[in-house]
Structure formats: structure tokens, C-alpha cells
Tab-separated table of C-alpha atoms in Angstrom:
chain	number	residue	atom	x	y	z
A	1	MET	CA	157.877	-59.742	-107.881
A	2	THR	CA	156.000	-62.860	-108.417
A	3	LYS	CA	155.718	-63.360	-104.681
A	4	ARG	CA	154.421	-59.827	-104.225
A	5	ILE	CA	151.811	-60.452	-106.993
A	6	LEU	CA	150.566	-63.673	-105.416
A	7	VAL	CA	150.403	-62.392	-101.913
A	8	GLY	CA	149.004	-58.984	-102.850
A	9	SER	CA	146.347	-60.440	-105.018
A	10	LEU	CA	145.447	-62.958	-102.382
A	11	VAL	CA	144.969	-60.227	-99.744
A	12	GLY	CA	143.175	-58.168	-102.295
A	13	GLY	CA	140.857	-61.005	-103.132
A	14	ILE	CA	139.953	-61.605	-99.546
A	15	VAL	CA	139.298	-57.913	-98.938
A	16	LEU	CA	137.165	-57.708	-102.037
A	17	PHE	CA	135.154	-60.862	-100.960
A	18	LEU	CA	134.663	-59.566	-97.374
A	19	TRP	CA	133.593	-56.166	-98.641
A	20	GLY	CA	131.063	-57.789	-100.885
A	21	CYS	CA	129.624	-59.806	-97.988
A	22	THR	CA	129.499	-56.790	-95.807
A	23	ALA	CA	127.837	-54.575	-98.549
A	24	TRP	CA	125.113	-57.161	-99.190
A	25	LEU	CA	124.503	-57.889	-95.410
A	26	PHE	CA	124.674	-54.344	-93.951
A	27	LEU	CA	124.239	-51.790	-96.805
A	28	PRO	CA	121.050	-51.081	-98.708
A	29	THR	CA	121.983	-53.230	-101.610
A	30	TYR	CA	119.835	-56.302	-100.868
A	31	THR	CA	116.972	-54.254	-99.648
A	32	ASN	CA	116.226	-53.093	-103.210
A	33	PHE	CA	114.719	-56.519	-103.899
A	34	ASN	CA	110.939	-56.355	-103.343
A	35	ASP	CA	108.953	-59.292	-101.851
A	36	VAL	CA	106.545	-60.980	-104.236
A	37	LEU	CA	102.904	-60.641	-103.193
A	38	ASP	CA	101.084	-63.857	-102.988
A	39	GLU	CA	104.370	-65.830	-103.516
A	40	GLU	CA	102.617	-69.154	-103.476
A	41	ALA	CA	100.209	-68.256	-106.373
A	42	VAL	CA	103.177	-66.718	-108.390
A	43	VAL	CA	105.335	-69.821	-107.896
A	44	ARG	CA	102.515	-72.030	-108.825
A	45	THR	CA	101.970	-70.095	-112.053
A	46	LEU	CA	105.679	-70.180	-112.789
A	47	LYS	CA	105.898	-73.936	-112.320
A	48	GLU	CA	103.044	-74.299	-114.945
A	49	SER	CA	104.462	-71.733	-117.352
A	50	LEU	CA	108.281	-72.184	-117.064
A	51	PRO	CA	109.198	-75.763	-116.809
A	52	ASP	CA	112.893	-75.330	-117.574
A	53	LYS	CA	115.742	-73.590	-115.952
A	54	GLY	CA	116.691	-70.311	-117.689
A	55	ILE	CA	116.437	-66.667	-118.106
A	56	TYR	CA	113.070	-65.399	-119.184
A	57	TYR	CA	112.167	-61.924	-120.588
A	58	PHE	CA	108.789	-60.406	-121.210
A	59	PRO	CA	107.217	-59.159	-123.394
A	60	LYS	CA	108.155	-61.924	-125.745
A	61	HIS	CA	110.809	-60.887	-128.362
A	62	PRO	CA	109.190	-60.176	-131.756
A	63	ASP	CA	109.839	-61.758	-135.085
A	64	GLN	CA	111.171	-59.432	-137.863
A	65	SER	CA	107.736	-58.458	-139.260
A	66	PRO	CA	106.891	-54.727	-138.927
A	67	ASN	CA	103.671	-55.410	-137.205
A	68	SER	CA	105.302	-57.723	-134.591
A	69	ILE	CA	108.031	-55.185	-133.902
A	70	ALA	CA	105.492	-52.282	-133.548
A	71	GLU	CA	103.529	-54.317	-131.145
A	72	TRP	CA	106.608	-55.219	-129.090
A	73	ASN	CA	107.670	-51.534	-129.000
A	74	ARG	CA	104.181	-50.707	-127.712
A	75	LYS	CA	104.295	-53.268	-125.056
A	76	VAL	CA	107.833	-52.228	-123.957
A	77	SER	CA	106.732	-48.639	-123.837
A	78	VAL	CA	103.634	-49.101	-121.638
A	79	GLY	CA	104.814	-52.116	-119.655
A	80	PRO	CA	104.953	-54.250	-117.751
A	81	THR	CA	108.372	-55.654	-118.663
A	82	GLY	CA	110.561	-58.025	-116.710
A	83	ILE	CA	113.458	-60.335	-116.617
A	84	LEU	CA	113.528	-63.512	-114.540
A	85	VAL	CA	116.305	-65.856	-113.663
A	86	TYR	CA	114.427	-69.099	-113.020
A	87	ASN	CA	115.576	-72.301	-111.213
A	88	PRO	CA	112.736	-74.665	-110.851
A	89	GLN	CA	114.841	-77.066	-108.690
A	90	GLY	CA	116.488	-74.241	-106.722
A	91	HIS	CA	120.216	-73.662	-106.650
A	92	GLY	CA	121.268	-74.818	-103.209
A	93	PRO	CA	121.678	-73.057	-99.897
A	94	LEU	CA	124.460	-70.692	-98.957
A	95	GLY	CA	127.398	-72.616	-97.741
A	96	ILE	CA	131.154	-73.197	-97.909
A	97	LYS	CA	130.977	-74.329	-101.592
A	98	LYS	CA	129.432	-71.016	-102.788
A	99	PHE	CA	131.361	-68.867	-100.512
A	100	GLY	CA	134.574	-70.639	-101.568
A	101	ALA	CA	133.759	-70.199	-105.318
A	102	ALA	CA	132.984	-66.529	-104.781
A	103	LEU	CA	136.356	-66.029	-102.949
A	104	LEU	CA	138.228	-67.960	-105.698
A	105	THR	CA	136.721	-65.684	-108.452
A	106	GLN	CA	137.489	-62.539	-106.552
A	107	TRP	CA	141.151	-63.676	-106.139
A	108	ALA	CA	141.375	-64.616	-109.812
A	109	ALA	CA	140.176	-60.989	-110.722
A	110	VAL	CA	142.570	-59.368	-108.429
A	111	LEU	CA	145.433	-61.659	-109.604
A	112	ILE	CA	144.766	-60.493	-113.222
A	113	ALA	CA	144.796	-56.878	-112.067
A	114	ALA	CA	147.981	-57.379	-110.119
A	115	PHE	CA	149.738	-58.823	-113.134
A	116	LEU	CA	148.603	-55.968	-115.298
A	117	LEU	CA	149.751	-53.533	-112.720
A	118	SER	CA	153.150	-55.218	-112.543
A	119	GLN	CA	153.501	-54.598	-116.353
A	120	THR	CA	153.289	-50.822	-115.799
A	121	LEU	CA	156.143	-50.543	-113.375
A	122	ALA	CA	158.668	-49.591	-116.042
A	123	GLY	CA	156.979	-46.212	-116.061
A	124	LYS	CA	157.767	-45.777	-112.366
A	125	PRO	CA	154.175	-45.043	-111.226
A	126	SER	CA	153.812	-43.389	-107.858
A	127	PHE	CA	151.826	-45.010	-105.032
A	128	LYS	CA	148.897	-42.760	-105.921
A	129	SER	CA	148.962	-43.872	-109.584
A	130	ARG	CA	149.215	-47.543	-108.602
A	131	TRP	CA	146.137	-47.058	-106.358
A	132	ALA	CA	144.281	-45.280	-109.120
A	133	PHE	CA	144.901	-48.377	-111.340
A	134	GLY	CA	142.836	-50.565	-109.044
A	135	PHE	CA	140.220	-47.892	-108.583
A	136	LEU	CA	139.744	-47.409	-112.272
A	137	ILE	CA	139.315	-51.162	-112.774
A	138	GLY	CA	136.329	-50.964	-110.525
A	139	CYS	CA	134.991	-47.999	-112.719
A	140	VAL	CA	135.517	-50.152	-115.835
A	141	ILE	CA	133.720	-53.059	-114.474
A	142	SER	CA	130.837	-50.931	-113.380
A	143	LEU	CA	130.446	-49.211	-116.775
A	144	THR	CA	130.526	-52.552	-118.669
A	145	ALA	CA	128.747	-54.929	-116.357
A	146	TYR	CA	125.987	-52.876	-114.634
A	147	LEU	CA	124.993	-49.889	-116.759
A	148	PRO	CA	123.986	-51.994	-119.738
A	149	ASP	CA	121.471	-53.702	-117.643
A	150	TRP	CA	120.100	-50.262	-116.632
A	151	ILE	CA	120.058	-49.103	-120.256
A	152	TRP	CA	118.683	-52.181	-121.987
A	153	TYR	CA	116.556	-53.867	-119.345
A	154	GLY	CA	115.357	-51.062	-117.190
A	155	TYR	CA	116.934	-52.222	-113.865
A	156	PRO	CA	116.012	-49.885	-111.063
A	157	SER	CA	118.452	-46.897	-110.837
A	158	GLY	CA	118.849	-47.255	-107.085
A	159	PHE	CA	119.803	-50.875	-107.420
A	160	ILE	CA	122.398	-50.101	-110.121
A	161	PHE	CA	123.761	-47.204	-108.190
A	162	ASN	CA	124.216	-49.458	-105.120
A	163	LEU	CA	126.113	-52.077	-107.291
A	164	ILE	CA	128.380	-49.452	-108.824
A	165	ARG	CA	129.041	-47.998	-105.453
A	166	ASP	CA	129.980	-51.318	-103.872
A	167	MET	CA	132.223	-52.263	-106.876
A	168	VAL	CA	134.049	-48.928	-107.010
A	169	LEU	CA	134.595	-48.889	-103.182
A	170	GLY	CA	135.826	-52.513	-103.195
A	171	TRP	CA	138.335	-51.933	-105.968
A	172	ALA	CA	139.461	-48.661	-104.327
A	173	ALA	CA	140.464	-50.760	-101.317
A	174	VAL	CA	142.055	-53.416	-103.707
A	175	GLY	CA	143.982	-50.557	-105.358
A	176	PHE	CA	145.478	-49.451	-102.068
A	177	ILE	CA	146.514	-53.095	-101.376
A	178	LEU	CA	148.048	-53.681	-104.756
A	179	ALA	CA	149.865	-50.304	-104.596
A	180	PHE	CA	151.413	-51.420	-101.189
A	181	PHE	CA	152.541	-54.917	-102.392
A	182	ILE	CA	153.500	-54.222	-105.987
A	183	LYS	CA	156.271	-51.653	-105.914
A	184	THR	CA	158.729	-50.277	-108.456
A	185	HIS	CA	162.300	-51.715	-108.537
A	186	GLN	CA	163.581	-48.492	-107.017
A	187	GLU	CA	161.195	-48.808	-104.055
A	188	GLU	CA	161.965	-52.470	-103.595
A	189	ARG	CA	165.789	-51.678	-103.525
A	190	LYS	CA	165.073	-48.964	-100.932
A	191	GLU	CA	163.072	-51.235	-98.752
A	192	MET	CA	165.902	-53.921	-99.017
A	193	ARG	CA	168.478	-51.350	-97.822
A	194	ILE	CA	166.262	-50.233	-94.935
A	195	GLU	CA	165.620	-53.903	-93.997
A	196	GLU	CA	169.367	-54.705	-94.106
A	197	LYS	CA	170.109	-51.609	-92.023
A	198	VAL	CA	167.559	-52.621	-89.405
A	199	LYS	CA	168.980	-56.178	-89.315
A	200	SER	CA	172.468	-54.870	-88.931
A	201	GLU	CA	171.520	-52.616	-86.034
A	202	ILE	CA	169.731	-55.541	-84.345
A	203	ARG	CA	172.830	-57.783	-84.840
A	204	THR	CA	175.016	-54.950	-83.469
A	205	LYS	CA	172.868	-54.412	-80.507
A	206	LEU	CA	172.691	-58.153	-79.696
A	207	HIS	CA	176.366	-58.457	-79.978
A	208	VAL	CA	177.051	-55.466	-77.650
A	209	ASP	CA	174.506	-56.729	-75.103
């Protein structure tokens, strides 16, 4: 079983990684980012106003005084609002290091899912149920990772929808892979009997020939 978990999670991690690359390169996920008008002027202002790396949000969070909270609520209601991930020194080009790190994290996630799935086999889940396990993980991740940004920070609905779509479809594929590799003990024994039968027939045929 350990071998099946390791192999299945590795295959699933690779598929999830490749699907993520495909989604961002060829599907309208990345195109939801708008270009900054007069980028040079904006960058110059950012360098003057934001000297340190970090995540910045505006309008500025209020203190606990009633007037400050009321003013903040007004600004949030009428806008503009924004959240900015700022790296004054950049964060390096795309390359083997980043792709490798991304692949490793995907494999780790699928490995955890594969281990959890293996713990459910005592209930003798069907192939469809094992596939649904992976699919539902994608739904859980989407609900907890993406929707809060839409609720609290006002991320564009289209962008969030695309992220959820890509996550759910990716884990639907992972669920199929895990369902194929991680089987119940009854299915494993059946496969072993079939494998032994095929080997026996091959040996018999070779001996006759």
C-alpha cells in the first residue's frame, strides 16, 4: 500500500502541477489581471511610499475609536479599496527553482490526500467514491482559500471563479488517479490473481512453444 500511495501521489502531484501551468498559460485565469496605466509613475510612487516588502491594504485600518471606524466604513463603502503584495527588490524570474518548489508543494498536498484516502479503505469505498474524495478536497480548498478573499477583500468575482474552477478540475483529475492507484484489499487481491493468471498463461505458452 505504501508504494501505491507514493507512486499515486507523485503522479497526481505532477498532473496537478501541469494542470496549473496549463490553466494559467492557456485559460482566462491570468487575463483577469489588468495592466497598470502609467506604470512608471505608479512604481515611482510606490518606491517613495512603500519602502519595505510586505502586504499593503487601503484604506488604512482604523483604530478603535468610533469616529475612526465610521470613517473607515465610509471609505470602504465608496472606495477605492485595494490590497497590494509588494516586493521592492523583485522576487526573481521564473525558473527551475520556482517550478521545482511548486511541483514539490503539489506532490506534498496530494501525498497527504493519498494517505487520508488510504485510511478510508476499511469501508470498502467504490472507485467512484474514491474519486469523489479527491474531487471534494478541491471543493474544500476552494471554499476555504479563495472565497474568503472574495468576501473580505472584494476580489473580482471572475478571478475567484476561475481559481475555483481550476482547483476543482485539477483535484477531480487527482481523485481519478488516486482512485486508480489506491485500492481496497479485495481489489488488490483480485488484481494479484489476474496478474498471476496472466503470468502463468505466458509461462505455459512459452513452454509449449
